[in-house]
Amino acid sequence: MGFSAVIVAAGSGARAGAGGAKQWRLLAGKPVLRWSAEALLAAGARELIVVVSQDGEAIAAEVLAGLAWRPARGGATRALSVQSGLAALTGPADEPVLIHDAARPFVTANHVQALMAALESADGALPALPVADTLKRAATPESGSTTIPRDGLWRAQTPQAFRRERLITAYAAWTGDIEPTDDAQVVERDGGKVVLTPGDPMLTKLTWPEDFEMAERLAGVTRSTRIGQGFDAHRWGPGDAVWLCGVRIDHNETLIGHSDADAGLHALTDALLGAIGEGDIGDHFPPTDPQWKGASSDRFLVHAAALVRAKGGRIVNVDVTLICERPKIKPHRAAMRERLAELLDLPLDAVSVKATTTEGMGFTGRGEGLAAQAVVAVEL
Ligand code: MG
């Protein structure tokens, strides 16, 4: 008998950091959701339902283009999303169905075969790993801990296998007093026998930003480090304040330019574009276009960072040098670093802002203008 599959991809995945919900993010150049959709279809899924939120439907259509799947609308909770997916299936009532989390991309046909074999003599089956670490219980880190025996404890993974009607019946009987965190729990409580198949570190759920890097290492993906550099200069003119690295500084002159003339942000934007081979700031925001007149340069930088992420890249660090005699940069450096870290969603130690003079020489030394240069590293 064949099987069908439901992938739950309705979450917002806020914990996985920048770049949107984790199921849409690129993992080794392929959206997370597409990894498991392709794997389940390759393993023989007769029918594939992907449960997505209303906003997610168009994105899912894009990332699953060319695959045989149908959407179901996600609910307010994971349990409701699973039930929505089950309701969308059309196969026989006793057909096995796999319920899978979108954030576990590395499911294989071997995992599926083990589940199908285990389901022959059980109401449900799931991959699980024995708990290796000693387990502690503590209300807060300071409140004192006790140790929980780990004998017989397992970490539940997905996909989890059931016969469709059995799972639907179990969900119908669920009292709703607590929120189930997996589907096996629902069948267990309904008196069903759920058995374990060998778990796999490759089935670990992607939850935090660093999980993506580990998953890529597990998948044998090697990345290269790209370097980008940028340079910009603007002329001083009459004014009372200047924008540098996203920070407004009171000054007896201002920098002249089509936008806010923030040379620090312009150099940094060009460096990011350079690292991914996407031209320069003028290509993306032409100075001839009136909509950028007086524009805050924050948006240029955020746009470049989004292009890096859209290519599956990760900004490692950025380093900006401002070249001028005045204003004094040092009192504003901390604020500039914080602003850049915020705009780029980077930790503070990955952001550097430095300043130098040219000891009175050249156009910056004579006070005709200010220059900025930037270097970035991007993992791609
Ligand atoms: Mg400029």
mmCIF file with all atom_site columns, N, CA, C and O in Angstrom, residues 55-100:
data_model
loop_
_atom_site.group_PDB
_atom_site.id
_atom_site.type_symbol
_atom_site.label_atom_id
_atom_site.label_alt_id
_atom_site.label_comp_id
_atom_site.label_asym_id
_atom_site.label_entity_id
_atom_site.label_seq_id
_atom_site.pdbx_PDB_ins_code
_atom_site.Cartn_x
_atom_site.Cartn_y
_atom_site.Cartn_z
_atom_site.occupancy
_atom_site.B_iso_or_equiv
_atom_site.pdbx_formal_charge
_atom_site.auth_seq_id
_atom_site.auth_comp_id
_atom_site.auth_asym_id
_atom_site.auth_atom_id
_atom_site.pdbx_PDB_model_num
ATOM 1   N N  . ASP A 1 55  ? -0.890 33.737 4.383   1.00 0.00 ? 55  ASP A N  1
ATOM 2   C CA . ASP A 1 55  ? 0.211  34.488 3.771   1.00 0.00 ? 55  ASP A CA 1
ATOM 3   C C  . ASP A 1 55  ? 1.211  33.564 3.088   1.00 0.00 ? 55  ASP A C  1
ATOM 4   O O  . ASP A 1 55  ? 1.908  33.976 2.159   1.00 0.00 ? 55  ASP A O  1
ATOM 5   N N  . GLY A 1 56  ? 1.305  32.329 3.585   1.00 0.00 ? 56  GLY A N  1
ATOM 6   C CA . GLY A 1 56  ? 2.344  31.427 3.106   1.00 0.00 ? 56  GLY A CA 1
ATOM 7   C C  . GLY A 1 56  ? 2.031  30.749 1.795   1.00 0.00 ? 56  GLY A C  1
ATOM 8   O O  . GLY A 1 56  ? 2.921  30.169 1.160   1.00 0.00 ? 56  GLY A O  1
ATOM 9   N N  . GLU A 1 57  ? 0.756  30.790 1.369   1.00 0.00 ? 57  GLU A N  1
ATOM 10  C CA . GLU A 1 57  ? 0.360  29.983 0.210   1.00 0.00 ? 57  GLU A CA 1
ATOM 11  C C  . GLU A 1 57  ? 1.113  30.361 -1.067  1.00 0.00 ? 57  GLU A C  1
ATOM 12  O O  . GLU A 1 57  ? 1.595  29.490 -1.799  1.00 0.00 ? 57  GLU A O  1
ATOM 13  N N  . ALA A 1 58  ? 1.246  31.672 -1.301  1.00 0.00 ? 58  ALA A N  1
ATOM 14  C CA . ALA A 1 58  ? 1.932  32.120 -2.520  1.00 0.00 ? 58  ALA A CA 1
ATOM 15  C C  . ALA A 1 58  ? 3.424  31.775 -2.468  1.00 0.00 ? 58  ALA A C  1
ATOM 16  O O  . ALA A 1 58  ? 4.014  31.365 -3.469  1.00 0.00 ? 58  ALA A O  1
ATOM 17  N N  . ILE A 1 59  ? 4.025  31.918 -1.274  1.00 0.00 ? 59  ILE A N  1
ATOM 18  C CA . ILE A 1 59  ? 5.448  31.588 -1.142  1.00 0.00 ? 59  ILE A CA 1
ATOM 19  C C  . ILE A 1 59  ? 5.646  30.087 -1.353  1.00 0.00 ? 59  ILE A C  1
ATOM 20  O O  . ILE A 1 59  ? 6.588  29.660 -2.025  1.00 0.00 ? 59  ILE A O  1
ATOM 21  N N  . ALA A 1 60  ? 4.728  29.270 -0.781  1.00 0.00 ? 60  ALA A N  1
ATOM 22  C CA . ALA A 1 60  ? 4.842  27.817 -0.940  1.00 0.00 ? 60  ALA A CA 1
ATOM 23  C C  . ALA A 1 60  ? 4.768  27.444 -2.416  1.00 0.00 ? 60  ALA A C  1
ATOM 24  O O  . ALA A 1 60  ? 5.526  26.594 -2.898  1.00 0.00 ? 60  ALA A O  1
ATOM 25  N N  . ALA A 1 61  ? 3.855  28.101 -3.140  1.00 0.00 ? 61  ALA A N  1
ATOM 26  C CA . ALA A 1 61  ? 3.712  27.804 -4.571  1.00 0.00 ? 61  ALA A CA 1
ATOM 27  C C  . ALA A 1 61  ? 5.016  28.083 -5.305  1.00 0.00 ? 61  ALA A C  1
ATOM 28  O O  . ALA A 1 61  ? 5.394  27.355 -6.228  1.00 0.00 ? 61  ALA A O  1
ATOM 29  N N  . GLU A 1 62  ? 5.705  29.124 -4.844  1.00 0.00 ? 62  GLU A N  1
ATOM 30  C CA . GLU A 1 62  ? 6.972  29.484 -5.474  1.00 0.00 ? 62  GLU A CA 1
ATOM 31  C C  . GLU A 1 62  ? 8.065  28.473 -5.140  1.00 0.00 ? 62  GLU A C  1
ATOM 32  O O  . GLU A 1 62  ? 8.749  27.971 -6.038  1.00 0.00 ? 62  GLU A O  1
ATOM 33  N N  . VAL A 1 63  ? 8.210  28.147 -3.850  1.00 0.00 ? 63  VAL A N  1
ATOM 34  C CA . VAL A 1 63  ? 9.334  27.278 -3.468  1.00 0.00 ? 63  VAL A CA 1
ATOM 35  C C  . VAL A 1 63  ? 9.077  25.819 -3.845  1.00 0.00 ? 63  VAL A C  1
ATOM 36  O O  . VAL A 1 63  ? 10.016 25.038 -3.933  1.00 0.00 ? 63  VAL A O  1
ATOM 37  N N  . LEU A 1 64  ? 7.816  25.429 -4.080  1.00 0.00 ? 64  LEU A N  1
ATOM 38  C CA . LEU A 1 64  ? 7.521  24.038 -4.444  1.00 0.00 ? 64  LEU A CA 1
ATOM 39  C C  . LEU A 1 64  ? 7.171  23.908 -5.927  1.00 0.00 ? 64  LEU A C  1
ATOM 40  O O  . LEU A 1 64  ? 6.609  22.900 -6.349  1.00 0.00 ? 64  LEU A O  1
ATOM 41  N N  . ALA A 1 65  ? 7.519  24.921 -6.718  1.00 0.00 ? 65  ALA A N  1
ATOM 42  C CA . ALA A 1 65  ? 7.171  24.915 -8.141  1.00 0.00 ? 65  ALA A CA 1
ATOM 43  C C  . ALA A 1 65  ? 7.631  23.623 -8.812  1.00 0.00 ? 65  ALA A C  1
ATOM 44  O O  . ALA A 1 65  ? 8.745  23.155 -8.597  1.00 0.00 ? 65  ALA A O  1
ATOM 45  N N  . GLY A 1 66  ? 6.740  23.030 -9.593  1.00 0.00 ? 66  GLY A N  1
ATOM 46  C CA . GLY A 1 66  ? 7.090  21.829 -10.348 1.00 0.00 ? 66  GLY A CA 1
ATOM 47  C C  . GLY A 1 66  ? 6.859  20.530 -9.595  1.00 0.00 ? 66  GLY A C  1
ATOM 48  O O  . GLY A 1 66  ? 6.984  19.452 -10.173 1.00 0.00 ? 66  GLY A O  1
ATOM 49  N N  . LEU A 1 67  ? 6.533  20.601 -8.294  1.00 0.00 ? 67  LEU A N  1
ATOM 50  C CA . LEU A 1 67  ? 6.283  19.385 -7.511  1.00 0.00 ? 67  LEU A CA 1
ATOM 51  C C  . LEU A 1 67  ? 4.780  19.119 -7.434  1.00 0.00 ? 67  LEU A C  1
ATOM 52  O O  . LEU A 1 67  ? 3.974  20.041 -7.554  1.00 0.00 ? 67  LEU A O  1
ATOM 53  N N  . ALA A 1 68  ? 4.407  17.840 -7.207  1.00 0.00 ? 68  ALA A N  1
ATOM 54  C CA . ALA A 1 68  ? 2.999  17.465 -7.094  1.00 0.00 ? 68  ALA A CA 1
ATOM 55  C C  . ALA A 1 68  ? 2.562  17.600 -5.638  1.00 0.00 ? 68  ALA A C  1
ATOM 56  O O  . ALA A 1 68  ? 2.886  16.760 -4.797  1.00 0.00 ? 68  ALA A O  1
ATOM 57  N N  . TRP A 1 69  ? 1.859  18.686 -5.322  1.00 0.00 ? 69  TRP A N  1
ATOM 58  C CA . TRP A 1 69  ? 1.423  18.916 -3.942  1.00 0.00 ? 69  TRP A CA 1
ATOM 59  C C  . TRP A 1 69  ? 0.143  19.725 -3.963  1.00 0.00 ? 69  TRP A C  1
ATOM 60  O O  . TRP A 1 69  ? -0.206 20.327 -4.991  1.00 0.00 ? 69  TRP A O  1
ATOM 61  N N  . ARG A 1 70  ? -0.567 19.747 -2.831  1.00 0.00 ? 70  ARG A N  1
ATOM 62  C CA . ARG A 1 70  ? -1.738 20.605 -2.690  1.00 0.00 ? 70  ARG A CA 1
ATOM 63  C C  . ARG A 1 70  ? -1.678 21.317 -1.349  1.00 0.00 ? 70  ARG A C  1
ATOM 64  O O  . ARG A 1 70  ? -1.185 20.746 -0.381  1.00 0.00 ? 70  ARG A O  1
ATOM 65  N N  . PRO A 1 71  ? -2.181 22.554 -1.282  1.00 0.00 ? 71  PRO A N  1
ATOM 66  C CA . PRO A 1 71  ? -2.136 23.272 0.000   1.00 0.00 ? 71  PRO A CA 1
ATOM 67  C C  . PRO A 1 71  ? -3.355 22.967 0.871   1.00 0.00 ? 71  PRO A C  1
ATOM 68  O O  . PRO A 1 71  ? -4.423 22.609 0.372   1.00 0.00 ? 71  PRO A O  1
ATOM 69  N N  . ALA A 1 72  ? -3.171 23.086 2.186   1.00 0.00 ? 72  ALA A N  1
ATOM 70  C CA . ALA A 1 72  ? -4.287 23.149 3.125   1.00 0.00 ? 72  ALA A CA 1
ATOM 71  C C  . ALA A 1 72  ? -4.005 24.337 4.025   1.00 0.00 ? 72  ALA A C  1
ATOM 72  O O  . ALA A 1 72  ? -2.849 24.691 4.242   1.00 0.00 ? 72  ALA A O  1
ATOM 73  N N  . ARG A 1 73  ? -5.059 24.961 4.527   1.00 0.00 ? 73  ARG A N  1
ATOM 74  C CA . ARG A 1 73  ? -4.910 26.183 5.322   1.00 0.00 ? 73  ARG A CA 1
ATOM 75  C C  . ARG A 1 73  ? -4.572 25.857 6.771   1.00 0.00 ? 73  ARG A C  1
ATOM 76  O O  . ARG A 1 73  ? -5.238 25.036 7.403   1.00 0.00 ? 73  ARG A O  1
ATOM 77  N N  . GLY A 1 74  ? -3.535 26.475 7.304   1.00 0.00 ? 74  GLY A N  1
ATOM 78  C CA . GLY A 1 74  ? -3.120 26.246 8.681   1.00 0.00 ? 74  GLY A CA 1
ATOM 79  C C  . GLY A 1 74  ? -4.112 26.815 9.677   1.00 0.00 ? 74  GLY A C  1
ATOM 80  O O  . GLY A 1 74  ? -4.851 27.746 9.366   1.00 0.00 ? 74  GLY A O  1
ATOM 81  N N  . GLY A 1 75  ? -4.112 26.244 10.891  1.00 0.00 ? 75  GLY A N  1
ATOM 82  C CA . GLY A 1 75  ? -4.986 26.728 11.955  1.00 0.00 ? 75  GLY A CA 1
ATOM 83  C C  . GLY A 1 75  ? -4.203 27.529 12.974  1.00 0.00 ? 75  GLY A C  1
ATOM 84  O O  . GLY A 1 75  ? -3.014 27.804 12.793  1.00 0.00 ? 75  GLY A O  1
ATOM 85  N N  . ALA A 1 76  ? -4.888 27.872 14.079  1.00 0.00 ? 76  ALA A N  1
ATOM 86  C CA . ALA A 1 76  ? -4.261 28.712 15.107  1.00 0.00 ? 76  ALA A CA 1
ATOM 87  C C  . ALA A 1 76  ? -3.203 27.944 15.884  1.00 0.00 ? 76  ALA A C  1
ATOM 88  O O  . ALA A 1 76  ? -2.328 28.542 16.507  1.00 0.00 ? 76  ALA A O  1
ATOM 89  N N  . THR A 1 77  ? -3.291 26.622 15.884  1.00 0.00 ? 77  THR A N  1
ATOM 90  C CA . THR A 1 77  ? -2.307 25.799 16.598  1.00 0.00 ? 77  THR A CA 1
ATOM 91  C C  . THR A 1 77  ? -1.796 24.719 15.650  1.00 0.00 ? 77  THR A C  1
ATOM 92  O O  . THR A 1 77  ? -2.399 24.452 14.605  1.00 0.00 ? 77  THR A O  1
ATOM 93  N N  . ARG A 1 78  ? -0.691 24.082 16.061  1.00 0.00 ? 78  ARG A N  1
ATOM 94  C CA . ARG A 1 78  ? -0.152 22.989 15.247  1.00 0.00 ? 78  ARG A CA 1
ATOM 95  C C  . ARG A 1 78  ? -1.192 21.876 15.099  1.00 0.00 ? 78  ARG A C  1
ATOM 96  O O  . ARG A 1 78  ? -1.384 21.334 14.010  1.00 0.00 ? 78  ARG A O  1
ATOM 97  N N  . ALA A 1 79  ? -1.890 21.554 16.198  1.00 0.00 ? 79  ALA A N  1
ATOM 98  C CA . ALA A 1 79  ? -2.879 20.472 16.151  1.00 0.00 ? 79  ALA A CA 1
ATOM 99  C C  . ALA A 1 79  ? -3.966 20.770 15.116  1.00 0.00 ? 79  ALA A C  1
ATOM 100 O O  . ALA A 1 79  ? -4.387 19.891 14.355  1.00 0.00 ? 79  ALA A O  1
ATOM 101 N N  . LEU A 1 80  ? -4.427 22.013 15.080  1.00 0.00 ? 80  LEU A N  1
ATOM 102 C CA . LEU A 1 80  ? -5.470 22.380 14.109  1.00 0.00 ? 80  LEU A CA 1
ATOM 103 C C  . LEU A 1 80  ? -4.919 22.340 12.687  1.00 0.00 ? 80  LEU A C  1
ATOM 104 O O  . LEU A 1 80  ? -5.622 21.956 11.748  1.00 0.00 ? 80  LEU A O  1
ATOM 105 N N  . SER A 1 81  ? -3.651 22.708 12.526  1.00 0.00 ? 81  SER A N  1
ATOM 106 C CA . SER A 1 81  ? -3.039 22.653 11.201  1.00 0.00 ? 81  SER A CA 1
ATOM 107 C C  . SER A 1 81  ? -2.953 21.203 10.708  1.00 0.00 ? 81  SER A C  1
ATOM 108 O O  . SER A 1 81  ? -3.235 20.906 9.546   1.00 0.00 ? 81  SER A O  1
ATOM 109 N N  . VAL A 1 82  ? -2.559 20.293 11.599  1.00 0.00 ? 82  VAL A N  1
ATOM 110 C CA . VAL A 1 82  ? -2.464 18.873 11.218  1.00 0.00 ? 82  VAL A CA 1
ATOM 111 C C  . VAL A 1 82  ? -3.845 18.357 10.808  1.00 0.00 ? 82  VAL A C  1
ATOM 112 O O  . VAL A 1 82  ? -3.996 17.682 9.784   1.00 0.00 ? 82  VAL A O  1
ATOM 113 N N  . GLN A 1 83  ? -4.864 18.711 11.592  1.00 0.00 ? 83  GLN A N  1
ATOM 114 C CA . GLN A 1 83  ? -6.214 18.232 11.271  1.00 0.00 ? 83  GLN A CA 1
ATOM 115 C C  . GLN A 1 83  ? -6.696 18.801 9.936   1.00 0.00 ? 83  GLN A C  1
ATOM 116 O O  . GLN A 1 83  ? -7.396 18.123 9.189   1.00 0.00 ? 83  GLN A O  1
ATOM 117 N N  . SER A 1 84  ? -6.306 20.013 9.636   1.00 0.00 ? 84  SER A N  1
ATOM 118 C CA . SER A 1 84  ? -6.655 20.611 8.345   1.00 0.00 ? 84  SER A CA 1
ATOM 119 C C  . SER A 1 84  ? -5.990 19.833 7.214   1.00 0.00 ? 84  SER A C  1
ATOM 120 O O  . SER A 1 84  ? -6.604 19.550 6.179   1.00 0.00 ? 84  SER A O  1
ATOM 121 N N  . GLY A 1 85  ? -4.736 19.453 7.426   1.00 0.00 ? 85  GLY A N  1
ATOM 122 C CA . GLY A 1 85  ? -4.026 18.650 6.425   1.00 0.00 ? 85  GLY A CA 1
ATOM 123 C C  . GLY A 1 85  ? -4.651 17.287 6.239   1.00 0.00 ? 85  GLY A C  1
ATOM 124 O O  . GLY A 1 85  ? -4.807 16.809 5.106   1.00 0.00 ? 85  GLY A O  1
ATOM 125 N N  . LEU A 1 86  ? -5.039 16.645 7.349   1.00 0.00 ? 86  LEU A N  1
ATOM 126 C CA . LEU A 1 86  ? -5.670 15.316 7.273   1.00 0.00 ? 86  LEU A CA 1
ATOM 127 C C  . LEU A 1 86  ? -6.975 15.386 6.487   1.00 0.00 ? 86  LEU A C  1
ATOM 128 O O  . LEU A 1 86  ? -7.297 14.500 5.698   1.00 0.00 ? 86  LEU A O  1
ATOM 129 N N  . ALA A 1 87  ? -7.732 16.465 6.706   1.00 0.00 ? 87  ALA A N  1
ATOM 130 C CA . ALA A 1 87  ? -9.026 16.611 6.045   1.00 0.00 ? 87  ALA A CA 1
ATOM 131 C C  . ALA A 1 87  ? -8.881 16.787 4.536   1.00 0.00 ? 87  ALA A C  1
ATOM 132 O O  . ALA A 1 87  ? -9.809 16.526 3.771   1.00 0.00 ? 87  ALA A O  1
ATOM 133 N N  . ALA A 1 88  ? -7.698 17.236 4.113   1.00 0.00 ? 88  ALA A N  1
ATOM 134 C CA . ALA A 1 88  ? -7.488 17.482 2.679   1.00 0.00 ? 88  ALA A CA 1
ATOM 135 C C  . ALA A 1 88  ? -7.069 16.223 1.925   1.00 0.00 ? 88  ALA A C  1
ATOM 136 O O  . ALA A 1 88  ? -7.018 16.220 0.696   1.00 0.00 ? 88  ALA A O  1
ATOM 137 N N  . LEU A 1 89  ? -6.757 15.143 2.661   1.00 0.00 ? 89  LEU A N  1
ATOM 138 C CA . LEU A 1 89  ? -6.324 13.902 1.999   1.00 0.00 ? 89  LEU A CA 1
ATOM 139 C C  . LEU A 1 89  ? -7.508 13.185 1.374   1.00 0.00 ? 89  LEU A C  1
ATOM 140 O O  . LEU A 1 89  ? -8.631 13.254 1.877   1.00 0.00 ? 89  LEU A O  1
ATOM 141 N N  . THR A 1 90  ? -7.260 12.456 0.300   1.00 0.00 ? 90  THR A N  1
ATOM 142 C CA . THR A 1 90  ? -8.355 11.811 -0.429  1.00 0.00 ? 90  THR A CA 1
ATOM 143 C C  . THR A 1 90  ? -8.242 10.295 -0.496  1.00 0.00 ? 90  THR A C  1
ATOM 144 O O  . THR A 1 90  ? -9.114 9.638  -1.046  1.00 0.00 ? 90  THR A O  1
ATOM 145 N N  . GLY A 1 91  ? -7.154 9.723  0.033   1.00 0.00 ? 91  GLY A N  1
ATOM 146 C CA . GLY A 1 91  ? -6.933 8.282  -0.104  1.00 0.00 ? 91  GLY A CA 1
ATOM 147 C C  . GLY A 1 91  ? -7.830 7.457  0.795   1.00 0.00 ? 91  GLY A C  1
ATOM 148 O O  . GLY A 1 91  ? -8.664 7.998  1.524   1.00 0.00 ? 91  GLY A O  1
ATOM 149 N N  . PRO A 1 92  ? -7.651 6.095  0.768   1.00 0.00 ? 92  PRO A N  1
ATOM 150 C CA . PRO A 1 92  ? -8.441 5.216  1.627   1.00 0.00 ? 92  PRO A CA 1
ATOM 151 C C  . PRO A 1 92  ? -8.214 5.523  3.105   1.00 0.00 ? 92  PRO A C  1
ATOM 152 O O  . PRO A 1 92  ? -7.136 5.986  3.487   1.00 0.00 ? 92  PRO A O  1
ATOM 153 N N  . ALA A 1 93  ? -9.225 5.261  3.933   1.00 0.00 ? 93  ALA A N  1
ATOM 154 C CA . ALA A 1 93  ? -9.180 5.624  5.350   1.00 0.00 ? 93  ALA A CA 1
ATOM 155 C C  . ALA A 1 93  ? -8.022 4.946  6.081   1.00 0.00 ? 93  ALA A C  1
ATOM 156 O O  . ALA A 1 93  ? -7.479 5.492  7.030   1.00 0.00 ? 93  ALA A O  1
ATOM 157 N N  . ASP A 1 94  ? -7.659 3.730  5.625   1.00 0.00 ? 94  ASP A N  1
ATOM 158 C CA . ASP A 1 94  ? -6.607 3.015  6.356   1.00 0.00 ? 94  ASP A CA 1
ATOM 159 C C  . ASP A 1 94  ? -5.230 3.218  5.724   1.00 0.00 ? 94  ASP A C  1
ATOM 160 O O  . ASP A 1 94  ? -4.267 2.555  6.071   1.00 0.00 ? 94  ASP A O  1
ATOM 161 N N  . GLU A 1 95  ? -5.136 4.160  4.777   1.00 0.00 ? 95  GLU A N  1
ATOM 162 C CA . GLU A 1 95  ? -3.836 4.417  4.150   1.00 0.00 ? 95  GLU A CA 1
ATOM 163 C C  . GLU A 1 95  ? -2.893 5.061  5.175   1.00 0.00 ? 95  GLU A C  1
ATOM 164 O O  . GLU A 1 95  ? -3.294 5.987  5.886   1.00 0.00 ? 95  GLU A O  1
ATOM 165 N N  . PRO A 1 96  ? -1.651 4.604  5.232   1.00 0.00 ? 96  PRO A N  1
ATOM 166 C CA . PRO A 1 96  ? -0.709 5.274  6.135   1.00 0.00 ? 96  PRO A CA 1
ATOM 167 C C  . PRO A 1 96  ? -0.484 6.727  5.711   1.00 0.00 ? 96  PRO A C  1
ATOM 168 O O  . PRO A 1 96  ? -0.435 7.028  4.513   1.00 0.00 ? 96  PRO A O  1
ATOM 169 N N  . VAL A 1 97  ? -0.381 7.579  6.722   1.00 0.00 ? 97  VAL A N  1
ATOM 170 C CA . VAL A 1 97  ? -0.071 8.985  6.448   1.00 0.00 ? 97  VAL A CA 1
ATOM 171 C C  . VAL A 1 97  ? 1.116  9.388  7.319   1.00 0.00 ? 97  VAL A C  1
ATOM 172 O O  . VAL A 1 97  ? 1.210  9.003  8.486   1.00 0.00 ? 97  VAL A O  1
ATOM 173 N N  . LEU A 1 98  ? 2.022  10.128 6.716   1.00 0.00 ? 98  LEU A N  1
ATOM 174 C CA . LEU A 1 98  ? 3.162  10.659 7.456   1.00 0.00 ? 98  LEU A CA 1
ATOM 175 C C  . LEU A 1 98  ? 2.888  12.120 7.768   1.00 0.00 ? 98  LEU A C  1
ATOM 176 O O  . LEU A 1 98  ? 2.539  12.894 6.874   1.00 0.00 ? 98  LEU A O  1
ATOM 177 N N  . ILE A 1 99  ? 3.046  12.493 9.038   1.00 0.00 ? 99  ILE A N  1
ATOM 178 C CA . ILE A 1 99  ? 2.937  13.903 9.418   1.00 0.00 ? 99  ILE A CA 1
ATOM 179 C C  . ILE A 1 99  ? 4.361  14.394 9.694   1.00 0.00 ? 99  ILE A C  1
ATOM 180 O O  . ILE A 1 99  ? 5.080  13.813 10.508  1.00 0.00 ? 99  ILE A O  1
ATOM 181 N N  . HIS A 1 100 ? 4.748  15.480 9.001   1.00 0.00 ? 100 HIS A N  1
ATOM 182 C CA . HIS A 1 100 ? 6.145  15.902 9.059   1.00 0.00 ? 100 HIS A CA 1
ATOM 183 C C  . HIS A 1 100 ? 6.253  17.402 9.313   1.00 0.00 ? 100 HIS A C  1
ATOM 184 O O  . HIS A 1 100 ? 5.455  18.187 8.817   1.00 0.00 ? 100 HIS A O  1
#
